[in-house]
Amino acid sequence: MNQKARHYGKIAYDGLITNNATFKLVLGTCATLGMSTSAVNSFGMGLSVTVVLLLSNVLISLLRKIIPNTVRIPAFVVIIATMVTLLRMVLEKYIPSLYDSMGVFLPLIVVNCVILGRAEAFASKNPVLDSAIDGVATGLGLTCALTLIGIIREFFGSGSFFGIKVMDFSIGFFTNSAGAFFVYGICIALFVLITNQAEKASRAKRSRALRIPSHAEPLPAPDAAEEVK
Amino acid sequence: MTTKEFFKSNAFKSLAVLIAIVLVAGALLAIFNDVLYISDEERLRRTLSAIYGQEVTAEEVTLSEEERHNNYGDVNAAYYIADDGNYLFQTTGGGGYSNGSVTLWTVIACTGTREAGNLALTGIDRVVYESNSGQTLISSLDDDFYAFFADNDALVSSGGYFTAINGGTGDLNNFVLNATMSSYAASNAVNTALACFRTVFVTADEEADPVEEYYGESVAYETLTVSETDKTNKYGTVDAVYFVADKGQYLFRTTGTGGFQDGTVTLWTALTADTGPVLTGIDKVVYISNTNQSWMDKIEASFYDNFANRDALVADGGYFFADKNSSDELNNVTIGASRASAAACNAVNAALAYFRSALAGGEA
Amino acid sequence: MAATILLIVISAVFSQNFILVKFLGICPFLGVSKKVNSAVSMGIAVTLVMVLATLVTWPLYFYIMVPLSIEYLEIIFFIFVIAALVQMLEKIIEKLSPALYRSMGIYLPLITTNCAILGVAELLLVNDLSGVVTGIEAGISMNLGFALLYALFAGIGFTLAMVLMGGVREKMEKLPVAKCMKGFPITMVAASFMAMAFYVFALL
């Protein structure tokens, strides 16, 4: 049981942090750049991708033994396209404001490399529950990253936070395309910096943990016979 | 390969699975498309609640092809909002940058109902931007610009139209610097709604007795048929002529041409006459409306009084003119609004010319 | 007419540049722009597929899907058309010119999941030209000719951005850059400066 929990935890941690689609793998960049003008938009986009990821991962995992290897890519694409079309219908019906602001980026979720990538690399080889967790974790990792970029661009671009005006200033640079590239680039750099530091710290800790007992218990004297050898 | 082998082959299996997936996907989407179908009413309801900020019940008002177009632009749709009794117009005003246009939603506030025939325009409730064509600077039109339309109810209810002229001083002049063309198209869109409402919806007002309104009292009068041949003369057109026997006056409603930007000025002109009838002078000139005359409000009451103080010359057959360099008795001009003055003079002249050609009974 | 064509060209290449303004096709922009040569090959391949895809999807949508009112199947149909086209093109190029296949063919499979292709097919589904071309007067109805022209020049704009980026990155390779800025981050910042330059066209 404990081992199982650790197994699922690892899948989730990989999807969220170690293989973060936006900052680490730099996939699905079009949607990240295009939809991050405001925090609400990027949050909506992130959730939409998460929903499609979850559904397509589950379906592909269920069908993984039925779909022949030769036609797997077209089959995956059809499944993803169906999920995106469904999402599009639901959004148009129930959240028209998000539907309008997503524009052409909504159908383009189909060609978001993250989704096909997870289908190919994970869902087509793993059981349903694992695939579902992977889908949600990857999606949430992407959502967090997108929302972060959205918050930064919205704050500097129009002085507001999730649509609420907090400061009376606006820097046009952040709302247009140049600002999108700039903020995204800086965010990746910071993510790399932080994860590298964290890794270094944990490595140092591990090696310290190995060294301490060696000080407490002096090493056994080398065997004379071995030395001769 | 036999048929049997083919059905067992990998290629067949692959194809069958792919086709099955596509069919299932198509069927699924077809079902959901039906379930999640958004009707036209639903779309309209969404648009309206976006404009109003709340759910409203609206019914479309059908307009004839002719009623959809006026001098300012085109009416795309008109709705009666049952909740507050107002009317909502979607109109497109032309004359923008690079021949483009601006489409706006205009909520016209009014009292009374169309059925009862007592509908009266009280102002503009709000103006909401819808779309544009070719207006690259449309984003310069800020909230203040749109709010202006709703903040001038007194002038709007008394029959005014908006203008967008850089440097114009009219009370209804509304423009954003650097985006005057787009401002002009937007003003035209609002004016389209106003004009449509005034001409198509408010029929009751037209029915009101104009002569009574002019004199401020009930008088006996006779509506004269405007002769088709003399209706239009070189000064303008005669819209209506009334003969008020008690006062010995002929009341004209005339529109004078030659104003600023080919615009016009419409006036009441009351001509006094002795039996014959022989023209003896002008009793009073009253302003009604104008088109495109942004400096109309520079013209003061004394300008109109001038017409009534030249009776001898008028009786002699003179016509007014507006020339800022002339000191002639019949010259009547307001400096800074000479084109509008010219159109006003022409309106009076149109009445004089009509009287002289169609009414005057031979030699005095 | 000439003015319309000029506006389409300017809009597709500069003011609405697919990569730098519309953010379509960023993956190949980041992945295949390390060298000018590969950037050119990728750009040409994308342009070719863009035009071919438009040639099929535009009539498919307006002459078949709309009359049958099955517009909701648009995404599936389009992605299928694009995938099939790419596959066919790959085979044809392999047969006709092995040399060309070696320089360009390897990028073709990547194109199926390139948003620029599906993006152009989706963007062109408008009835009025002013829906895709900025600064043009309304009332010019869309037709296949305009759609193809737009697709062609959108592809050229894509290639232009790729080539410029390839040149910048070739130079950047030799620059000392902070460790955390290496790779994607510094490329993004360079793209940001290029986007600023292209933004000026949108102001015209």
mmCIF file of C-alpha atoms in Angstrom, chain B residues 48-220:
data_model
loop_
_atom_site.group_PDB
_atom_site.id
_atom_site.type_symbol
_atom_site.label_atom_id
_atom_site.label_comp_id
_atom_site.label_asym_id
_atom_site.label_seq_id
_atom_site.Cartn_x
_atom_site.Cartn_y
_atom_site.Cartn_z
ATOM 1 C CA LEU B 48 -28.026 41.523 -24.515
ATOM 2 C CA SER B 49 -27.103 40.502 -21.007
ATOM 3 C CA ALA B 50 -23.505 41.480 -21.806
ATOM 4 C CA ILE B 51 -24.732 44.948 -22.754
ATOM 5 C CA TYR B 52 -27.127 45.296 -19.835
ATOM 6 C CA GLY B 53 -25.064 43.455 -17.239
ATOM 7 C CA GLN B 54 -28.156 41.431 -16.371
ATOM 8 C CA GLU B 55 -30.694 39.167 -17.992
ATOM 9 C CA VAL B 56 -33.358 41.019 -19.943
ATOM 10 C CA THR B 57 -36.293 40.027 -22.082
ATOM 11 C CA ALA B 58 -36.094 41.439 -25.543
ATOM 12 C CA GLU B 59 -38.305 41.204 -28.568
ATOM 13 C CA GLU B 60 -37.103 42.099 -31.992
ATOM 14 C CA VAL B 61 -38.811 44.992 -33.729
ATOM 15 C CA THR B 62 -39.235 44.334 -37.420
ATOM 16 C CA LEU B 63 -38.216 47.213 -39.614
ATOM 17 C CA SER B 64 -38.820 47.609 -43.314
ATOM 18 C CA GLU B 65 -35.860 47.882 -45.668
ATOM 19 C CA GLU B 66 -36.530 51.615 -45.998
ATOM 20 C CA GLU B 67 -36.690 52.159 -42.253
ATOM 21 C CA ARG B 68 -33.345 50.450 -41.800
ATOM 22 C CA HIS B 69 -31.411 53.165 -43.611
ATOM 23 C CA ASN B 70 -31.107 56.864 -42.892
ATOM 24 C CA ASN B 71 -28.653 59.679 -43.560
ATOM 25 C CA TYR B 72 -26.311 58.577 -40.800
ATOM 26 C CA GLY B 73 -26.028 54.843 -41.366
ATOM 27 C CA ASP B 74 -27.784 51.505 -41.214
ATOM 28 C CA VAL B 75 -29.872 49.906 -38.511
ATOM 29 C CA ASN B 76 -28.852 46.241 -38.210
ATOM 30 C CA ALA B 77 -31.392 45.317 -35.573
ATOM 31 C CA ALA B 78 -33.781 46.900 -33.104
ATOM 32 C CA TYR B 79 -35.195 45.347 -29.934
ATOM 33 C CA TYR B 80 -37.849 46.337 -27.447
ATOM 34 C CA ILE B 81 -36.617 45.628 -23.914
ATOM 35 C CA ALA B 82 -39.663 44.672 -21.907
ATOM 36 C CA ASP B 83 -37.907 45.110 -18.543
ATOM 37 C CA ASP B 84 -37.452 48.881 -18.754
ATOM 38 C CA GLY B 85 -39.485 49.802 -21.823
ATOM 39 C CA ASN B 86 -36.395 51.080 -23.652
ATOM 40 C CA TYR B 87 -35.310 50.303 -27.171
ATOM 41 C CA LEU B 88 -31.994 48.756 -28.130
ATOM 42 C CA PHE B 89 -30.451 49.383 -31.529
ATOM 43 C CA GLN B 90 -27.500 47.831 -33.243
ATOM 44 C CA THR B 91 -26.393 50.364 -35.812
ATOM 45 C CA THR B 92 -23.458 50.858 -38.156
ATOM 46 C CA GLY B 93 -22.241 54.373 -38.814
ATOM 47 C CA GLY B 94 -20.111 55.081 -41.866
ATOM 48 C CA GLY B 95 -17.591 57.751 -42.753
ATOM 49 C CA GLY B 96 -14.754 56.348 -40.642
ATOM 50 C CA TYR B 97 -11.087 56.025 -41.433
ATOM 51 C CA SER B 98 -10.395 54.565 -44.905
ATOM 52 C CA ASN B 99 -14.133 54.419 -45.609
ATOM 53 C CA GLY B 100 -14.624 52.050 -42.703
ATOM 54 C CA SER B 101 -17.455 51.967 -40.234
ATOM 55 C CA VAL B 102 -18.186 51.471 -36.557
ATOM 56 C CA THR B 103 -20.973 49.274 -35.212
ATOM 57 C CA LEU B 104 -22.434 50.094 -31.809
ATOM 58 C CA TRP B 105 -25.261 49.089 -29.513
ATOM 59 C CA THR B 106 -27.339 52.055 -28.402
ATOM 60 C CA VAL B 107 -29.986 51.854 -25.715
ATOM 61 C CA ILE B 108 -32.514 54.629 -26.245
ATOM 62 C CA ALA B 109 -34.379 55.595 -23.100
ATOM 63 C CA CYS B 110 -37.967 56.610 -23.582
ATOM 64 C CA THR B 111 -41.296 57.054 -21.880
ATOM 65 C CA GLY B 112 -44.690 55.851 -23.054
ATOM 66 C CA THR B 113 -45.307 52.982 -25.407
ATOM 67 C CA ARG B 114 -45.474 52.632 -29.112
ATOM 68 C CA GLU B 115 -48.944 51.072 -28.961
ATOM 69 C CA ALA B 116 -50.380 53.973 -27.002
ATOM 70 C CA GLY B 117 -48.741 56.383 -29.431
ATOM 71 C CA ASN B 118 -47.173 58.472 -26.679
ATOM 72 C CA LEU B 119 -43.611 57.260 -27.066
ATOM 73 C CA ALA B 120 -41.153 60.040 -26.269
ATOM 74 C CA LEU B 121 -37.374 59.968 -26.384
ATOM 75 C CA THR B 122 -35.837 60.973 -23.068
ATOM 76 C CA GLY B 123 -32.188 60.279 -23.821
ATOM 77 C CA ILE B 124 -29.595 57.609 -24.334
ATOM 78 C CA ASP B 125 -29.142 55.042 -21.618
ATOM 79 C CA ARG B 126 -25.839 53.593 -22.784
ATOM 80 C CA VAL B 127 -23.703 53.003 -25.829
ATOM 81 C CA VAL B 128 -21.664 49.810 -26.120
ATOM 82 C CA TYR B 129 -19.049 49.104 -28.740
ATOM 83 C CA GLU B 130 -19.648 46.085 -30.966
ATOM 84 C CA SER B 131 -17.234 46.014 -33.910
ATOM 85 C CA ASN B 132 -15.528 48.078 -36.565
ATOM 86 C CA SER B 133 -14.038 47.769 -39.977
ATOM 87 C CA GLY B 134 -10.724 49.340 -40.828
ATOM 88 C CA GLN B 135 -10.578 51.583 -37.736
ATOM 89 C CA THR B 136 -6.996 51.029 -36.646
ATOM 90 C CA LEU B 137 -7.281 53.593 -33.870
ATOM 91 C CA ILE B 138 -10.611 52.390 -32.493
ATOM 92 C CA SER B 139 -8.976 51.609 -29.153
ATOM 93 C CA SER B 140 -8.412 55.352 -28.658
ATOM 94 C CA LEU B 141 -12.159 55.724 -28.144
ATOM 95 C CA ASP B 142 -12.214 55.440 -24.380
ATOM 96 C CA ASP B 143 -15.000 54.949 -21.860
ATOM 97 C CA ASP B 144 -15.472 58.718 -21.574
ATOM 98 C CA PHE B 145 -16.170 58.902 -25.283
ATOM 99 C CA TYR B 146 -19.003 56.368 -25.051
ATOM 100 C CA ALA B 147 -20.270 57.824 -21.769
ATOM 101 C CA PHE B 148 -20.650 61.241 -23.443
ATOM 102 C CA PHE B 149 -23.536 59.906 -25.543
ATOM 103 C CA ALA B 150 -25.453 58.958 -22.414
ATOM 104 C CA ASP B 151 -24.614 62.157 -20.514
ATOM 105 C CA ASN B 152 -26.446 64.638 -22.719
ATOM 106 C CA ASP B 153 -30.047 63.572 -22.348
ATOM 107 C CA ALA B 154 -31.456 67.105 -22.318
ATOM 108 C CA LEU B 155 -29.971 67.954 -25.714
ATOM 109 C CA VAL B 156 -30.730 64.556 -27.169
ATOM 110 C CA SER B 157 -34.354 64.598 -26.090
ATOM 111 C CA SER B 158 -34.813 68.027 -27.692
ATOM 112 C CA GLY B 159 -33.830 66.604 -31.068
ATOM 113 C CA GLY B 160 -30.062 67.005 -31.233
ATOM 114 C CA TYR B 161 -27.616 64.838 -33.117
ATOM 115 C CA PHE B 162 -23.982 64.181 -32.281
ATOM 116 C CA THR B 163 -21.069 65.544 -34.259
ATOM 117 C CA ALA B 164 -17.371 64.701 -34.211
ATOM 118 C CA ILE B 165 -15.476 67.698 -35.528
ATOM 119 C CA ASN B 166 -12.006 68.578 -34.371
ATOM 120 C CA GLY B 167 -12.365 72.120 -33.011
ATOM 121 C CA GLY B 168 -16.145 72.012 -33.182
ATOM 122 C CA THR B 169 -17.883 73.779 -30.325
ATOM 123 C CA GLY B 170 -21.342 72.256 -30.453
ATOM 124 C CA ASP B 171 -22.665 70.927 -27.157
ATOM 125 C CA LEU B 172 -23.063 67.500 -28.760
ATOM 126 C CA ASN B 173 -19.623 67.501 -30.349
ATOM 127 C CA ASN B 174 -17.818 64.367 -29.231
ATOM 128 C CA PHE B 175 -14.464 63.248 -30.561
ATOM 129 C CA VAL B 176 -11.164 61.771 -29.496
ATOM 130 C CA LEU B 177 -8.114 63.584 -30.805
ATOM 131 C CA ASN B 178 -6.128 61.499 -33.358
ATOM 132 C CA ALA B 179 -9.145 59.277 -33.929
ATOM 133 C CA THR B 180 -11.577 61.843 -35.293
ATOM 134 C CA MET B 181 -12.584 59.671 -38.236
ATOM 135 C CA SER B 182 -13.465 56.756 -35.989
ATOM 136 C CA SER B 183 -15.197 59.175 -33.615
ATOM 137 C CA TYR B 184 -17.212 60.465 -36.555
ATOM 138 C CA ALA B 185 -18.277 56.948 -37.580
ATOM 139 C CA ALA B 186 -19.217 56.137 -33.967
ATOM 140 C CA SER B 187 -21.260 59.349 -33.669
ATOM 141 C CA ASN B 188 -22.972 58.440 -36.909
ATOM 142 C CA ALA B 189 -23.848 55.028 -35.508
ATOM 143 C CA VAL B 190 -25.515 56.655 -32.480
ATOM 144 C CA ASN B 191 -27.226 59.208 -34.727
ATOM 145 C CA THR B 192 -28.557 56.363 -36.879
ATOM 146 C CA ALA B 193 -30.301 54.925 -33.842
ATOM 147 C CA LEU B 194 -31.643 58.353 -32.841
ATOM 148 C CA ALA B 195 -32.862 59.132 -36.348
ATOM 149 C CA CYS B 196 -34.498 55.736 -36.712
ATOM 150 C CA PHE B 197 -36.201 56.106 -33.341
ATOM 151 C CA ARG B 198 -37.412 59.630 -34.138
ATOM 152 C CA THR B 199 -38.722 58.917 -37.599
ATOM 153 C CA VAL B 200 -39.969 55.355 -37.330
ATOM 154 C CA PHE B 201 -40.946 54.863 -33.697
ATOM 155 C CA VAL B 202 -42.136 58.288 -32.603
ATOM 156 C CA THR B 203 -44.961 58.796 -35.019
ATOM 157 C CA ALA B 204 -47.084 60.429 -32.337
ATOM 158 C CA ASP B 205 -44.835 63.473 -32.201
ATOM 159 C CA GLU B 206 -45.180 64.065 -35.913
ATOM 160 C CA GLU B 207 -48.932 63.991 -35.518
ATOM 161 C CA ALA B 208 -48.861 66.762 -32.938
ATOM 162 C CA ASP B 209 -50.169 70.032 -34.262
ATOM 163 C CA PRO B 210 -47.074 71.897 -35.498
ATOM 164 C CA VAL B 211 -48.815 75.229 -35.925
ATOM 165 C CA GLU B 212 -50.204 75.108 -32.430
ATOM 166 C CA GLU B 213 -46.747 74.289 -31.139
ATOM 167 C CA TYR B 214 -45.252 77.203 -33.045
ATOM 168 C CA TYR B 215 -47.701 79.813 -31.796
ATOM 169 C CA GLY B 216 -47.994 78.316 -28.365
ATOM 170 C CA GLU B 217 -51.773 78.595 -28.583
ATOM 171 C CA SER B 218 -54.581 77.007 -30.454
ATOM 172 C CA VAL B 219 -55.254 78.798 -33.739
ATOM 173 C CA ALA B 220 -57.442 78.071 -36.704
#
